[in-house]
């Protein structure tokens, strides 16, 4: 978490959003225009299916360069490059490609996610999904927008009529538990969607394209921008049992179904301690 500083006290969320937008658009262009033929995974992370490509790394390099060129005193936390410290009180939280598996397979549900925190609070966020043709934005003091126009959450008629998105982690142990929870959720909702990019899922809640979303195991870069956008669009965003949203559980939903969805997930122990997972799969899976 960053410490508040003299610059952070005066920096405007709108100015941070403008910079995030310029950087995310440039990274999106890079990812679309310079994607190699036959792109392959360059390395794996927590499991053989948790991949990083040369393009994830190129996108993160570009984002870091653009942000630090304009604001050299800022800290950055990025999925591929880790944490670097700063002195300004502003920290950027970036996912250079959220939905890497979709990107690898040529599916359009992926995004560049850029959030700005001041004193540990997200104040501006951009989720730029070039192949979906949409860019979602929000600041802490302005409405959520898609392509510059305000969006708001849906008004579903109870959980049984709700379309609910979710996602899965990469390790076998976590997936086995997520599958168990899913068997308890699926019979209780209209249907389930698994699009493959957490930041986009949160923006679909913001736009009313799904009624709710939940996932265990998200990292700060998966959720920082999208959670602000969903909140500013009128969603309730939290964990279970009054916990804040985070790695243990994130639920984002239209207010009319939030309590029902949280109650169902709590009854299913959907936020059982993720630290019980091994941080990586054994080589042959388990
Ligand atoms: C993943 C995606 C996916 C979610 C995973 C994330 P990545 O991020 O957001 O939808 O289910 O939990 O790790 O690896 O594509 O950046
Ligand atoms: Ca990523």
PDB file of C-alpha atoms and ligand atoms in Angstrom:
ATOM      1  CA  UNK A   1       0.000   0.000   0.000  1.00  0.00           C
ATOM      2  CA  UNK A   2       1.303   3.443  -0.865  1.00  0.00           C
ATOM      3  CA  UNK A   3       1.688   6.251   1.612  1.00  0.00           C
ATOM      4  CA  UNK A   4      -0.054   9.566   0.985  1.00  0.00           C
ATOM      5  CA  UNK A   5       2.327  12.264  -0.171  1.00  0.00           C
ATOM      6  CA  UNK A   6       2.272  15.913  -1.081  1.00  0.00           C
ATOM      7  CA  UNK A   7       1.741  15.227  -4.767  1.00  0.00           C
ATOM      8  CA  UNK A   8      -0.950  12.614  -4.123  1.00  0.00           C
ATOM      9  CA  UNK A   9      -2.960  15.120  -2.079  1.00  0.00           C
ATOM     10  CA  UNK A  10      -3.357  17.328  -5.120  1.00  0.00           C
ATOM     11  CA  UNK A  11      -3.501  14.862  -7.980  1.00  0.00           C
ATOM     12  CA  UNK A  12      -6.891  14.675  -9.671  1.00  0.00           C
ATOM     13  CA  UNK A  13      -8.567  11.334 -10.397  1.00  0.00           C
ATOM     14  CA  UNK A  14      -9.559  12.722 -13.793  1.00  0.00           C
ATOM     15  CA  UNK A  15      -5.918  13.437 -14.698  1.00  0.00           C
ATOM     16  CA  UNK A  16      -4.912   9.918 -13.631  1.00  0.00           C
ATOM     17  CA  UNK A  17      -7.785   8.474 -15.681  1.00  0.00           C
ATOM     18  CA  UNK A  18      -6.680  10.391 -18.784  1.00  0.00           C
ATOM     19  CA  UNK A  19      -3.150   9.037 -18.454  1.00  0.00           C
ATOM     20  CA  UNK A  20      -4.440   5.494 -17.820  1.00  0.00           C
ATOM     21  CA  UNK A  21      -6.619   5.739 -20.905  1.00  0.00           C
ATOM     22  CA  UNK A  22      -3.799   6.878 -23.187  1.00  0.00           C
ATOM     23  CA  UNK A  23      -1.493   4.115 -21.918  1.00  0.00           C
ATOM     24  CA  UNK A  24      -4.158   1.363 -22.069  1.00  0.00           C
ATOM     25  CA  UNK A  25      -5.153   2.314 -25.626  1.00  0.00           C
ATOM     26  CA  UNK A  26      -1.533   2.256 -26.749  1.00  0.00           C
ATOM     27  CA  UNK A  27      -1.000  -1.153 -25.116  1.00  0.00           C
ATOM     28  CA  UNK A  28      -4.211  -2.431 -26.735  1.00  0.00           C
ATOM     29  CA  UNK A  29      -2.985  -1.268 -30.164  1.00  0.00           C
ATOM     30  CA  UNK A  30       0.321  -3.022 -29.591  1.00  0.00           C
ATOM     31  CA  UNK A  31      -1.449  -6.253 -28.618  1.00  0.00           C
ATOM     32  CA  UNK A  32      -3.735  -6.193 -31.662  1.00  0.00           C
ATOM     33  CA  UNK A  33      -1.253  -4.968 -34.296  1.00  0.00           C
ATOM     34  CA  UNK A  34       1.936  -6.782 -33.349  1.00  0.00           C
ATOM     35  CA  UNK A  35       0.506 -10.115 -32.248  1.00  0.00           C
ATOM     36  CA  UNK A  36       2.796 -12.753 -33.813  1.00  0.00           C
ATOM     37  CA  UNK A  37       1.407 -15.491 -36.039  1.00  0.00           C
ATOM     38  CA  UNK A  38       1.238 -18.698 -34.036  1.00  0.00           C
ATOM     39  CA  UNK A  39       1.700 -16.976 -30.664  1.00  0.00           C
ATOM     40  CA  UNK A  40       2.732 -19.489 -28.027  1.00  0.00           C
ATOM     41  CA  UNK A  41       3.074 -19.490 -24.251  1.00  0.00           C
ATOM     42  CA  UNK A  42       6.536 -18.325 -23.251  1.00  0.00           C
ATOM     43  CA  UNK A  43       6.396 -19.542 -19.654  1.00  0.00           C
ATOM     44  CA  UNK A  44       3.970 -20.921 -17.107  1.00  0.00           C
ATOM     45  CA  UNK A  45       3.239 -19.609 -13.627  1.00  0.00           C
ATOM     46  CA  UNK A  46       1.078 -21.314 -10.995  1.00  0.00           C
ATOM     47  CA  UNK A  47       0.196 -24.304 -13.201  1.00  0.00           C
ATOM     48  CA  UNK A  48       0.830 -25.591 -16.745  1.00  0.00           C
ATOM     49  CA  UNK A  49      -2.349 -23.786 -17.886  1.00  0.00           C
ATOM     50  CA  UNK A  50      -1.384 -20.424 -16.292  1.00  0.00           C
ATOM     51  CA  UNK A  51       0.624 -18.973 -19.151  1.00  0.00           C
ATOM     52  CA  UNK A  52       2.473 -15.796 -19.999  1.00  0.00           C
ATOM     53  CA  UNK A  53       3.243 -14.797 -23.568  1.00  0.00           C
ATOM     54  CA  UNK A  54       5.849 -12.428 -24.965  1.00  0.00           C
ATOM     55  CA  UNK A  55       2.926 -10.054 -25.611  1.00  0.00           C
ATOM     56  CA  UNK A  56       1.907  -9.891 -21.925  1.00  0.00           C
ATOM     57  CA  UNK A  57       5.468  -8.791 -21.182  1.00  0.00           C
ATOM     58  CA  UNK A  58       5.651  -6.318 -24.072  1.00  0.00           C
ATOM     59  CA  UNK A  59       2.337  -4.754 -23.032  1.00  0.00           C
ATOM     60  CA  UNK A  60       3.472  -4.372 -19.425  1.00  0.00           C
ATOM     61  CA  UNK A  61       6.788  -2.816 -20.506  1.00  0.00           C
ATOM     62  CA  UNK A  62       4.914  -0.270 -22.609  1.00  0.00           C
ATOM     63  CA  UNK A  63       2.470   0.557 -19.797  1.00  0.00           C
ATOM     64  CA  UNK A  64       5.285   1.059 -17.295  1.00  0.00           C
ATOM     65  CA  UNK A  65       7.233   3.269 -19.694  1.00  0.00           C
ATOM     66  CA  UNK A  66       4.245   5.460 -20.540  1.00  0.00           C
ATOM     67  CA  UNK A  67       3.091   5.880 -16.933  1.00  0.00           C
ATOM     68  CA  UNK A  68       6.551   6.591 -15.545  1.00  0.00           C
ATOM     69  CA  UNK A  69       7.440   8.958 -18.416  1.00  0.00           C
ATOM     70  CA  UNK A  70       4.622  11.239 -17.275  1.00  0.00           C
ATOM     71  CA  UNK A  71       4.751  10.450 -13.535  1.00  0.00           C
ATOM     72  CA  UNK A  72       8.243   9.229 -12.604  1.00  0.00           C
ATOM     73  CA  UNK A  73       7.597   9.215  -8.844  1.00  0.00           C
ATOM     74  CA  UNK A  74       4.740   6.708  -8.943  1.00  0.00           C
ATOM     75  CA  UNK A  75       4.784   3.131  -7.673  1.00  0.00           C
ATOM     76  CA  UNK A  76       3.598   0.289  -9.922  1.00  0.00           C
ATOM     77  CA  UNK A  77       2.245  -3.189  -9.249  1.00  0.00           C
ATOM     78  CA  UNK A  78       1.993  -5.251 -12.424  1.00  0.00           C
ATOM     79  CA  UNK A  79       1.095  -8.886 -12.971  1.00  0.00           C
ATOM     80  CA  UNK A  80       4.235  -9.684 -14.922  1.00  0.00           C
ATOM     81  CA  UNK A  81       6.765  -7.155 -13.560  1.00  0.00           C
ATOM     82  CA  UNK A  82       5.867  -7.191  -9.861  1.00  0.00           C
ATOM     83  CA  UNK A  83       6.076  -4.198  -7.541  1.00  0.00           C
ATOM     84  CA  UNK A  84       8.232  -1.105  -7.895  1.00  0.00           C
ATOM     85  CA  UNK A  85       8.164   1.618  -5.270  1.00  0.00           C
ATOM     86  CA  UNK A  86       7.580   5.336  -5.678  1.00  0.00           C
ATOM     87  CA  UNK A  87       7.497   8.566  -3.714  1.00  0.00           C
ATOM     88  CA  UNK A  88       4.371  10.344  -4.997  1.00  0.00           C
ATOM     89  CA  UNK A  89       1.666   8.461  -3.084  1.00  0.00           C
ATOM     90  CA  UNK A  90       0.175   7.200  -6.363  1.00  0.00           C
ATOM     91  CA  UNK A  91       0.378   3.507  -7.248  1.00  0.00           C
ATOM     92  CA  UNK A  92      -0.667   2.003 -10.580  1.00  0.00           C
ATOM     93  CA  UNK A  93      -2.116  -1.518 -10.542  1.00  0.00           C
ATOM     94  CA  UNK A  94      -1.922  -3.030 -14.011  1.00  0.00           C
ATOM     95  CA  UNK A  95      -2.784  -6.210 -15.835  1.00  0.00           C
ATOM     96  CA  UNK A  96      -1.181  -5.950 -19.279  1.00  0.00           C
ATOM     97  CA  UNK A  97      -3.447  -8.697 -20.660  1.00  0.00           C
ATOM     98  CA  UNK A  98      -6.354  -9.884 -18.543  1.00  0.00           C
ATOM     99  CA  UNK A  99      -7.721 -12.980 -20.248  1.00  0.00           C
ATOM    100  CA  UNK A 100      -4.383 -14.243 -21.536  1.00  0.00           C
ATOM    101  CA  UNK A 101      -5.802 -17.655 -22.467  1.00  0.00           C
ATOM    102  CA  UNK A 102      -8.469 -15.973 -24.633  1.00  0.00           C
ATOM    103  CA  UNK A 103      -5.769 -13.796 -26.234  1.00  0.00           C
ATOM    104  CA  UNK A 104      -3.651 -16.891 -26.913  1.00  0.00           C
ATOM    105  CA  UNK A 105      -6.585 -18.654 -28.588  1.00  0.00           C
ATOM    106  CA  UNK A 106      -7.710 -15.627 -30.614  1.00  0.00           C
ATOM    107  CA  UNK A 107     -10.920 -15.124 -28.626  1.00  0.00           C
ATOM    108  CA  UNK A 108     -11.948 -11.477 -28.128  1.00  0.00           C
ATOM    109  CA  UNK A 109     -12.650 -11.428 -24.362  1.00  0.00           C
ATOM    110  CA  UNK A 110      -9.422  -9.942 -23.069  1.00  0.00           C
ATOM    111  CA  UNK A 111      -8.505  -6.491 -21.840  1.00  0.00           C
ATOM    112  CA  UNK A 112      -5.767  -4.161 -20.670  1.00  0.00           C
ATOM    113  CA  UNK A 113      -6.618  -3.139 -17.098  1.00  0.00           C
ATOM    114  CA  UNK A 114      -5.081  -0.020 -15.528  1.00  0.00           C
ATOM    115  CA  UNK A 115      -6.037   1.386 -12.121  1.00  0.00           C
ATOM    116  CA  UNK A 116      -4.603   4.281 -10.128  1.00  0.00           C
ATOM    117  CA  UNK A 117      -4.570   4.188  -6.328  1.00  0.00           C
ATOM    118  CA  UNK A 118      -3.996   7.158  -4.046  1.00  0.00           C
ATOM    119  CA  UNK A 119      -3.152   6.243  -0.463  1.00  0.00           C
ATOM    120  CA  UNK A 120      -4.301   2.692  -1.123  1.00  0.00           C
ATOM    121  CA  UNK A 121      -7.711   3.651  -2.554  1.00  0.00           C
ATOM    122  CA  UNK A 122      -8.492   3.076  -6.226  1.00  0.00           C
ATOM    123  CA  UNK A 123      -9.483   6.473  -7.649  1.00  0.00           C
ATOM    124  CA  UNK A 124      -9.432   5.829 -11.405  1.00  0.00           C
ATOM    125  CA  UNK A 125      -9.714   2.773 -13.603  1.00  0.00           C
ATOM    126  CA  UNK A 126      -9.734   1.773 -17.270  1.00  0.00           C
ATOM    127  CA  UNK A 127     -10.613  -1.599 -18.767  1.00  0.00           C
ATOM    128  CA  UNK A 128      -9.815  -1.456 -22.473  1.00  0.00           C
ATOM    129  CA  UNK A 129     -11.005  -4.420 -24.549  1.00  0.00           C
ATOM    130  CA  UNK A 130     -10.013  -3.616 -28.138  1.00  0.00           C
ATOM    131  CA  UNK A 131     -11.352  -6.773 -29.775  1.00  0.00           C
ATOM    132  CA  UNK A 132     -14.708  -6.346 -28.027  1.00  0.00           C
ATOM    133  CA  UNK A 133     -14.634  -2.736 -29.227  1.00  0.00           C
ATOM    134  CA  UNK A 134     -15.283  -1.335 -25.762  1.00  0.00           C
ATOM    135  CA  UNK A 135     -13.474   0.739 -23.164  1.00  0.00           C
ATOM    136  CA  UNK A 136     -14.896   1.113 -19.662  1.00  0.00           C
ATOM    137  CA  UNK A 137     -13.765   3.928 -17.364  1.00  0.00           C
ATOM    138  CA  UNK A 138     -14.570   5.398 -13.968  1.00  0.00           C
ATOM    139  CA  UNK A 139     -13.182   7.654 -11.324  1.00  0.00           C
ATOM    140  CA  UNK A 140     -14.046   7.701  -7.669  1.00  0.00           C
ATOM    141  CA  UNK A 141     -16.010  10.906  -8.201  1.00  0.00           C
ATOM    142  CA  UNK A 142     -17.590  10.374 -11.621  1.00  0.00           C
ATOM    143  CA  UNK A 143     -19.941   7.806 -13.179  1.00  0.00           C
ATOM    144  CA  UNK A 144     -18.834   4.607 -14.868  1.00  0.00           C
ATOM    145  CA  UNK A 145     -18.829   4.885 -18.650  1.00  0.00           C
ATOM    146  CA  UNK A 146     -18.540   2.549 -21.589  1.00  0.00           C
ATOM    147  CA  UNK A 147     -17.037   4.287 -24.613  1.00  0.00           C
ATOM    148  CA  UNK A 148     -17.690   7.631 -22.946  1.00  0.00           C
ATOM    149  CA  UNK A 149     -21.384   7.052 -22.161  1.00  0.00           C
ATOM    150  CA  UNK A 150     -22.655   6.343 -18.620  1.00  0.00           C
ATOM    151  CA  UNK A 151     -23.650   2.768 -17.811  1.00  0.00           C
ATOM    152  CA  UNK A 152     -25.563   1.260 -14.935  1.00  0.00           C
ATOM    153  CA  UNK A 153     -26.260  -2.150 -13.494  1.00  0.00           C
ATOM    154  CA  UNK A 154     -29.315  -4.282 -14.279  1.00  0.00           C
ATOM    155  CA  UNK A 155     -32.420  -4.669 -12.122  1.00  0.00           C
ATOM    156  CA  UNK A 156     -32.955  -8.452 -12.055  1.00  0.00           C
ATOM    157  CA  UNK A 157     -36.063 -10.082 -10.693  1.00  0.00           C
ATOM    158  CA  UNK A 158     -34.335 -12.136  -7.977  1.00  0.00           C
ATOM    159  CA  UNK A 159     -31.385 -14.515  -8.065  1.00  0.00           C
ATOM    160  CA  UNK A 160     -33.363 -17.271  -9.787  1.00  0.00           C
ATOM    161  CA  UNK A 161     -33.722 -14.995 -12.821  1.00  0.00           C
ATOM    162  CA  UNK A 162     -30.151 -13.674 -12.711  1.00  0.00           C
ATOM    163  CA  UNK A 163     -27.369 -14.300 -15.224  1.00  0.00           C
ATOM    164  CA  UNK A 164     -24.222 -14.756 -13.142  1.00  0.00           C
ATOM    165  CA  UNK A 165     -20.635 -14.743 -14.389  1.00  0.00           C
ATOM    166  CA  UNK A 166     -17.772 -16.475 -12.660  1.00  0.00           C
ATOM    167  CA  UNK A 167     -14.204 -17.519 -13.281  1.00  0.00           C
ATOM    168  CA  UNK A 168     -11.767 -20.196 -12.234  1.00  0.00           C
ATOM    169  CA  UNK A 169      -8.190 -20.175 -11.006  1.00  0.00           C
ATOM    170  CA  UNK A 170      -5.380 -22.148 -12.541  1.00  0.00           C
ATOM    171  CA  UNK A 171      -4.464 -24.809  -9.985  1.00  0.00           C
ATOM    172  CA  UNK A 172      -6.250 -28.150  -9.904  1.00  0.00           C
ATOM    173  CA  UNK A 173      -6.947 -27.869  -6.169  1.00  0.00           C
ATOM    174  CA  UNK A 174      -8.664 -24.511  -6.507  1.00  0.00           C
ATOM    175  CA  UNK A 175     -10.623 -25.590  -9.569  1.00  0.00           C
ATOM    176  CA  UNK A 176     -11.932 -28.689  -7.816  1.00  0.00           C
ATOM    177  CA  UNK A 177     -13.327 -26.493  -5.033  1.00  0.00           C
ATOM    178  CA  UNK A 178     -14.696 -23.919  -7.493  1.00  0.00           C
ATOM    179  CA  UNK A 179     -16.461 -26.734  -9.379  1.00  0.00           C
ATOM    180  CA  UNK A 180     -18.080 -27.891  -6.131  1.00  0.00           C
ATOM    181  CA  UNK A 181     -19.372 -24.372  -5.450  1.00  0.00           C
ATOM    182  CA  UNK A 182     -20.640 -24.101  -9.023  1.00  0.00           C
ATOM    183  CA  UNK A 183     -22.813 -27.194  -8.616  1.00  0.00           C
ATOM    184  CA  UNK A 184     -24.566 -25.345  -5.783  1.00  0.00           C
ATOM    185  CA  UNK A 185     -24.961 -22.080  -7.713  1.00  0.00           C
ATOM    186  CA  UNK A 186     -26.027 -23.320 -11.154  1.00  0.00           C
ATOM    187  CA  UNK A 187     -29.410 -24.776 -10.112  1.00  0.00           C
ATOM    188  CA  UNK A 188     -30.268 -21.509  -8.312  1.00  0.00           C
ATOM    189  CA  UNK A 189     -29.705 -18.972 -11.119  1.00  0.00           C
ATOM    190  CA  UNK A 190     -30.918 -18.297 -14.668  1.00  0.00           C
ATOM    191  CA  UNK A 191     -27.554 -19.371 -16.056  1.00  0.00           C
ATOM    192  CA  UNK A 192     -23.791 -19.074 -15.640  1.00  0.00           C
ATOM    193  CA  UNK A 193     -21.234 -17.396 -17.929  1.00  0.00           C
ATOM    194  CA  UNK A 194     -17.456 -17.938 -17.912  1.00  0.00           C
ATOM    195  CA  UNK A 195     -16.032 -15.418 -20.362  1.00  0.00           C
ATOM    196  CA  UNK A 196     -12.388 -15.626 -19.235  1.00  0.00           C
ATOM    197  CA  UNK A 197     -11.328 -12.143 -18.124  1.00  0.00           C
ATOM    198  CA  UNK A 198     -12.176 -10.923 -14.634  1.00  0.00           C
ATOM    199  CA  UNK A 199     -11.848  -7.241 -15.498  1.00  0.00           C
ATOM    200  CA  UNK A 200     -14.322  -7.651 -18.365  1.00  0.00           C
ATOM    201  CA  UNK A 201     -16.689  -9.671 -16.152  1.00  0.00           C
ATOM    202  CA  UNK A 202     -16.773  -6.753 -13.714  1.00  0.00           C
ATOM    203  CA  UNK A 203     -17.475  -4.342 -16.561  1.00  0.00           C
ATOM    204  CA  UNK A 204     -20.288  -6.586 -17.825  1.00  0.00           C
ATOM    205  CA  UNK A 205     -21.863  -6.224 -14.372  1.00  0.00           C
ATOM    206  CA  UNK A 206     -21.388  -2.443 -14.693  1.00  0.00           C
ATOM    207  CA  UNK A 207     -23.118  -2.425 -18.090  1.00  0.00           C
ATOM    208  CA  UNK A 208     -25.987  -4.674 -17.001  1.00  0.00           C
ATOM    209  CA  UNK A 209     -24.911  -7.366 -19.495  1.00  0.00           C
ATOM    210  CA  UNK A 210     -24.764  -9.835 -16.615  1.00  0.00           C
ATOM    211  CA  UNK A 211     -26.523  -9.405 -13.278  1.00  0.00           C
ATOM    212  CA  UNK A 212     -23.716 -10.577 -11.018  1.00  0.00           C
ATOM    213  CA  UNK A 213     -20.226 -12.038 -10.858  1.00  0.00           C
ATOM    214  CA  UNK A 214     -18.238 -13.899  -8.247  1.00  0.00           C
ATOM    215  CA  UNK A 215     -14.774 -15.418  -8.135  1.00  0.00           C
ATOM    216  CA  UNK A 216     -12.289 -16.666  -5.566  1.00  0.00           C
ATOM    217  CA  UNK A 217      -8.567 -16.117  -5.999  1.00  0.00           C
ATOM    218  CA  UNK A 218      -8.416 -12.817  -7.874  1.00  0.00           C
ATOM    219  CA  UNK A 219      -5.249 -10.752  -7.593  1.00  0.00           C
ATOM    220  CA  UNK A 220      -5.206  -6.952  -7.237  1.00  0.00           C
ATOM    221  CA  UNK A 221      -4.454  -6.432 -10.948  1.00  0.00           C
ATOM    222  CA  UNK A 222      -7.468  -8.565 -11.962  1.00  0.00           C
ATOM    223  CA  UNK A 223      -9.958  -6.539  -9.954  1.00  0.00           C
ATOM    224  CA  UNK A 224      -8.672  -3.006  -9.222  1.00  0.00           C
ATOM    225  CA  UNK A 225     -10.035  -1.139 -12.250  1.00  0.00           C
ATOM    226  CA  UNK A 226     -13.105  -3.322 -12.798  1.00  0.00           C
ATOM    227  CA  UNK A 227     -14.285  -3.186  -9.189  1.00  0.00           C
ATOM    228  CA  UNK A 228     -14.246   0.633  -9.257  1.00  0.00           C
ATOM    229  CA  UNK A 229     -16.124   0.651 -12.574  1.00  0.00           C
ATOM    230  CA  UNK A 230     -18.759  -1.784 -11.264  1.00  0.00           C
ATOM    231  CA  UNK A 231     -19.163   0.216  -8.045  1.00  0.00           C
ATOM    232  CA  UNK A 232     -19.553   3.514  -9.885  1.00  0.00           C
ATOM    233  CA  UNK A 233     -22.190   1.871 -12.111  1.00  0.00           C
ATOM    234  CA  UNK A 234     -24.267   1.068  -9.025  1.00  0.00           C
ATOM    235  CA  UNK A 235     -23.116  -2.485  -8.242  1.00  0.00           C
ATOM    236  CA  UNK A 236     -22.507  -3.666  -4.717  1.00  0.00           C
ATOM    237  CA  UNK A 237     -19.008  -5.130  -4.485  1.00  0.00           C
ATOM    238  CA  UNK A 238     -17.751  -7.093  -1.494  1.00  0.00           C
ATOM    239  CA  UNK A 239     -16.700 -10.403  -0.059  1.00  0.00           C
ATOM    240  CA  UNK A 240     -18.758 -12.787   2.080  1.00  0.00           C
ATOM    241  CA  UNK A 241     -19.889 -12.092   5.682  1.00  0.00           C
ATOM    242  CA  UNK A 242     -19.168  -8.377   5.411  1.00  0.00           C
ATOM    243  CA  UNK A 243     -15.575  -8.876   4.293  1.00  0.00           C
ATOM    244  CA  UNK A 244     -14.068  -6.510   1.735  1.00  0.00           C
ATOM    245  CA  UNK A 245     -13.609  -7.863  -1.793  1.00  0.00           C
ATOM    246  CA  UNK A 246     -10.275  -9.531  -2.417  1.00  0.00           C
ATOM    247  CA  UNK A 247      -8.421 -12.720  -3.099  1.00  0.00           C
ATOM    248  CA  UNK A 248     -10.582 -14.691  -0.695  1.00  0.00           C
ATOM    249  CA  UNK A 249     -13.783 -13.745  -2.565  1.00  0.00           C
ATOM    250  CA  UNK A 250     -15.153 -11.004  -4.762  1.00  0.00           C
ATOM    251  CA  UNK A 251     -18.864 -10.655  -5.424  1.00  0.00           C
ATOM    252  CA  UNK A 252     -20.154  -7.841  -7.650  1.00  0.00           C
ATOM    253  CA  UNK A 253     -23.842  -7.680  -8.353  1.00  0.00           C
ATOM    254  CA  UNK A 254     -26.863  -5.529  -8.953  1.00  0.00           C
ATOM    255  CA  UNK A 255     -28.118  -4.386  -5.517  1.00  0.00           C
ATOM    256  CA  UNK A 256     -31.353  -6.373  -5.916  1.00  0.00           C
ATOM    257  CA  UNK A 257     -29.539  -9.740  -5.881  1.00  0.00           C
ATOM    258  CA  UNK A 258     -26.314  -9.004  -3.975  1.00  0.00           C
ATOM    259  CA  UNK A 259     -27.498 -10.236  -0.574  1.00  0.00           C
ATOM    260  CA  UNK A 260     -29.100 -13.351  -2.065  1.00  0.00           C
ATOM    261  CA  UNK A 261     -25.946 -14.223  -4.027  1.00  0.00           C
ATOM    262  CA  UNK A 262     -23.669 -13.567  -1.047  1.00  0.00           C
ATOM    263  CA  UNK A 263     -25.930 -15.681   1.180  1.00  0.00           C
ATOM    264  CA  UNK A 264     -25.863 -18.579  -1.278  1.00  0.00           C
ATOM    265  CA  UNK A 265     -22.068 -18.406  -1.662  1.00  0.00           C
ATOM    266  CA  UNK A 266     -21.618 -18.227   2.116  1.00  0.00           C
ATOM    267  CA  UNK A 267     -23.820 -21.313   2.570  1.00  0.00           C
ATOM    268  CA  UNK A 268     -21.584 -23.090   0.055  1.00  0.00           C
ATOM    269  CA  UNK A 269     -18.369 -22.008   1.872  1.00  0.00           C
ATOM    270  CA  UNK A 270     -17.247 -20.436  -1.377  1.00  0.00           C
ATOM    271  CA  UNK A 271     -14.588 -18.355   0.370  1.00  0.00           C
ATOM    272  CA  UNK A 272     -12.858 -21.191   2.174  1.00  0.00           C
ATOM    273  CA  UNK A 273      -9.277 -20.190   2.773  1.00  0.00           C
ATOM    274  CA  UNK A 274      -7.471 -19.886  -0.582  1.00  0.00           C
ATOM    275  CA  UNK A 275      -4.150 -20.227   1.261  1.00  0.00           C
ATOM    276  CA  UNK A 276      -5.063 -23.897   1.605  1.00  0.00           C
ATOM    277  CA  UNK A 277      -4.186 -24.150  -2.108  1.00  0.00           C
ATOM    278  CA  UNK A 278      -0.676 -25.026  -3.128  1.00  0.00           C
ATOM    279  CA  UNK A 279       0.757 -21.939  -4.844  1.00  0.00           C
ATOM    280  CA  UNK A 280       1.665 -24.111  -7.815  1.00  0.00           C
ATOM    281  CA  UNK A 281       0.455 -27.422  -9.156  1.00  0.00           C
ATOM    282  CA  UNK A 282       2.817 -30.357  -8.925  1.00  0.00           C
ATOM    283  CA  UNK A 283       4.377 -30.968 -12.363  1.00  0.00           C
ATOM    284  CA  UNK A 284       1.894 -33.684 -13.313  1.00  0.00           C
ATOM    285  CA  UNK A 285      -1.157 -31.920 -11.735  1.00  0.00           C
ATOM    286  CA  UNK A 286      -3.066 -33.518  -8.872  1.00  0.00           C
TER     287      UNK A 286
HETATM  288  C1  LIG B   1      -7.381 -14.521 -15.258  1.00  0.00           C
HETATM  289  C2  LIG B   1      -8.691 -14.129 -15.875  1.00  0.00           C
HETATM  290  C3  LIG B   1      -9.744 -15.186 -15.600  1.00  0.00           C
HETATM  291  C4  LIG B   1      -9.919 -15.430 -14.116  1.00  0.00           C
HETATM  292  C5  LIG B   1      -8.590 -15.801 -13.495  1.00  0.00           C
HETATM  293  C6  LIG B   1      -7.556 -14.718 -13.776  1.00  0.00           C
HETATM  294  P1  LIG B   1      -5.179 -13.661 -16.525  1.00  0.00           P
HETATM  295  O1  LIG B   1      -6.415 -13.507 -15.454  1.00  0.00           O
HETATM  296  O2  LIG B   1      -9.123 -12.898 -15.363  1.00  0.00           O
HETATM  297  O3  LIG B   1     -11.005 -14.819 -16.114  1.00  0.00           O
HETATM  298  O4  LIG B   1     -10.847 -16.464 -13.954  1.00  0.00           O
HETATM  299  O5  LIG B   1      -8.792 -15.917 -12.097  1.00  0.00           O
HETATM  300  O6  LIG B   1      -6.319 -15.121 -13.227  1.00  0.00           O
HETATM  301  O7  LIG B   1      -4.344 -14.801 -16.043  1.00  0.00           O
HETATM  302  O8  LIG B   1      -5.784 -13.951 -17.852  1.00  0.00           O
HETATM  303  O9  LIG B   1      -4.509 -12.348 -16.441  1.00  0.00           O
HETATM  304 CA1  LIG B   2      -2.759 -11.105 -17.052  1.00  0.00          CA
END
